[in-house]
Tab-separated table of C-alpha atoms in Angstrom:
chain	number	residue	atom	x	y	z
A	27	UNK	CA	-24.218	-83.507	44.204
A	28	UNK	CA	-22.343	-82.418	47.331
A	29	UNK	CA	-23.252	-84.383	50.434
A	30	UNK	CA	-25.823	-82.575	52.517
A	31	UNK	CA	-26.751	-80.080	49.791
A	32	UNK	CA	-30.426	-79.824	48.947
A	33	UNK	CA	-31.600	-81.740	51.997
A	34	UNK	CA	-32.792	-80.576	55.382
A	35	UNK	CA	-29.908	-81.035	57.732
A	36	UNK	CA	-30.068	-81.031	61.521
A	37	UNK	CA	-27.619	-78.768	63.321
A	38	UNK	CA	-26.527	-79.273	66.901
A	39	UNK	CA	-27.582	-76.631	69.421
A	40	UNK	CA	-23.895	-75.877	70.054
A	41	UNK	CA	-23.230	-75.244	66.364
A	42	UNK	CA	-26.334	-73.087	66.090
A	43	UNK	CA	-25.251	-71.011	69.131
A	44	UNK	CA	-21.718	-70.598	67.733
A	45	UNK	CA	-23.016	-69.369	64.378
A	46	UNK	CA	-25.460	-66.954	66.004
A	47	UNK	CA	-22.717	-65.711	68.341
A	48	UNK	CA	-20.426	-65.023	65.383
A	49	UNK	CA	-23.198	-63.082	63.646
A	50	UNK	CA	-23.945	-61.019	66.756
A	51	UNK	CA	-20.257	-60.237	67.288
A	52	UNK	CA	-19.437	-59.287	63.710
A	53	UNK	CA	-22.494	-58.240	61.688
A	54	UNK	CA	-21.809	-54.532	62.113
A	55	UNK	CA	-18.453	-55.001	60.362
A	56	UNK	CA	-20.347	-55.757	57.130
A	57	UNK	CA	-22.169	-53.330	54.828
A	58	UNK	CA	-25.496	-54.751	56.047
A	59	UNK	CA	-26.987	-57.463	58.220
A	60	UNK	CA	-27.972	-59.338	55.055
A	61	UNK	CA	-24.396	-59.242	53.756
A	62	UNK	CA	-23.165	-60.549	57.104
A	63	UNK	CA	-25.746	-63.345	57.120
A	64	UNK	CA	-24.814	-64.349	53.571
A	65	UNK	CA	-21.073	-64.544	54.269
A	66	UNK	CA	-21.314	-66.131	57.716
A	67	UNK	CA	-23.793	-68.721	56.466
A	68	UNK	CA	-21.502	-69.539	53.544
A	69	UNK	CA	-18.505	-69.885	55.864
A	70	UNK	CA	-20.450	-72.293	58.098
A	71	UNK	CA	-21.892	-74.107	55.062
A	72	UNK	CA	-25.505	-73.430	55.947
A	73	UNK	CA	-28.188	-71.562	54.073
A	74	UNK	CA	-28.582	-67.814	54.558
A	75	UNK	CA	-32.298	-68.287	55.160
A	76	UNK	CA	-31.505	-70.859	57.841
A	77	UNK	CA	-29.328	-68.340	59.665
A	78	UNK	CA	-31.777	-65.460	59.329
A	79	UNK	CA	-34.575	-67.768	60.509
A	80	UNK	CA	-32.597	-68.699	63.602
A	81	UNK	CA	-31.857	-65.047	64.326
A	82	UNK	CA	-35.494	-64.045	63.855
A	83	UNK	CA	-36.681	-66.940	66.051
A	84	UNK	CA	-34.436	-65.681	68.858
A	85	UNK	CA	-35.257	-62.008	68.298
A	86	UNK	CA	-31.663	-61.267	67.303
A	87	UNK	CA	-32.135	-60.143	63.693
A	88	UNK	CA	-31.143	-56.466	63.643
A	89	UNK	CA	-33.990	-54.234	62.622
A	90	UNK	CA	-33.932	-50.531	62.093
A	91	UNK	CA	-35.679	-48.457	64.704
A	92	UNK	CA	-37.925	-45.545	63.830
A	93	UNK	CA	-35.181	-43.207	65.075
A	94	UNK	CA	-32.609	-44.833	62.778
A	95	UNK	CA	-34.984	-44.650	59.817
A	96	UNK	CA	-35.694	-40.957	60.427
A	97	UNK	CA	-31.971	-40.243	60.671
A	98	UNK	CA	-31.343	-42.076	57.423
A	99	UNK	CA	-34.162	-40.186	55.711
A	100	UNK	CA	-32.657	-36.861	56.814
A	101	UNK	CA	-29.214	-37.932	55.653
A	102	UNK	CA	-30.640	-39.094	52.325
A	103	UNK	CA	-32.359	-35.726	51.815
A	104	UNK	CA	-29.133	-33.876	52.670
A	105	UNK	CA	-27.177	-35.999	50.197
A	106	UNK	CA	-29.763	-35.429	47.461
A	107	UNK	CA	-29.469	-31.669	47.942
A	108	UNK	CA	-25.679	-31.846	47.912
A	109	UNK	CA	-25.782	-33.982	44.767
A	110	UNK	CA	-28.093	-31.463	43.047
A	111	UNK	CA	-25.796	-28.591	44.093
A	112	UNK	CA	-22.731	-30.344	42.717
A	113	UNK	CA	-24.491	-31.214	39.456
A	114	UNK	CA	-25.544	-27.583	39.031
A	115	UNK	CA	-21.974	-26.494	39.747
A	116	UNK	CA	-20.604	-28.878	37.075
A	117	UNK	CA	-23.171	-27.764	34.511
A	118	UNK	CA	-22.494	-24.106	35.331
A	119	UNK	CA	-18.743	-24.513	34.936
A	120	UNK	CA	-19.020	-26.185	31.525
A	121	UNK	CA	-20.711	-23.134	29.905
């Protein structure tokens, strides 16, 4: 068993701040906040749930706003319509 694995480990406040700062500075470069948390936590050799817990405790976990959700719903609907149009076009051209 690797040392420190499977046991609660204390982290210094400086280390915690550095990890959170890295997340805040880079999470938007990842496909999602969860993907960022997973990779950053792995790089720092901490658990993903530890990192997300820290971020939630400090109110720094990114959450979608109602505006963002509405925009994504509209985009999803547009993409569904475009997908249906393209499928119909493919089916129509194969006749």
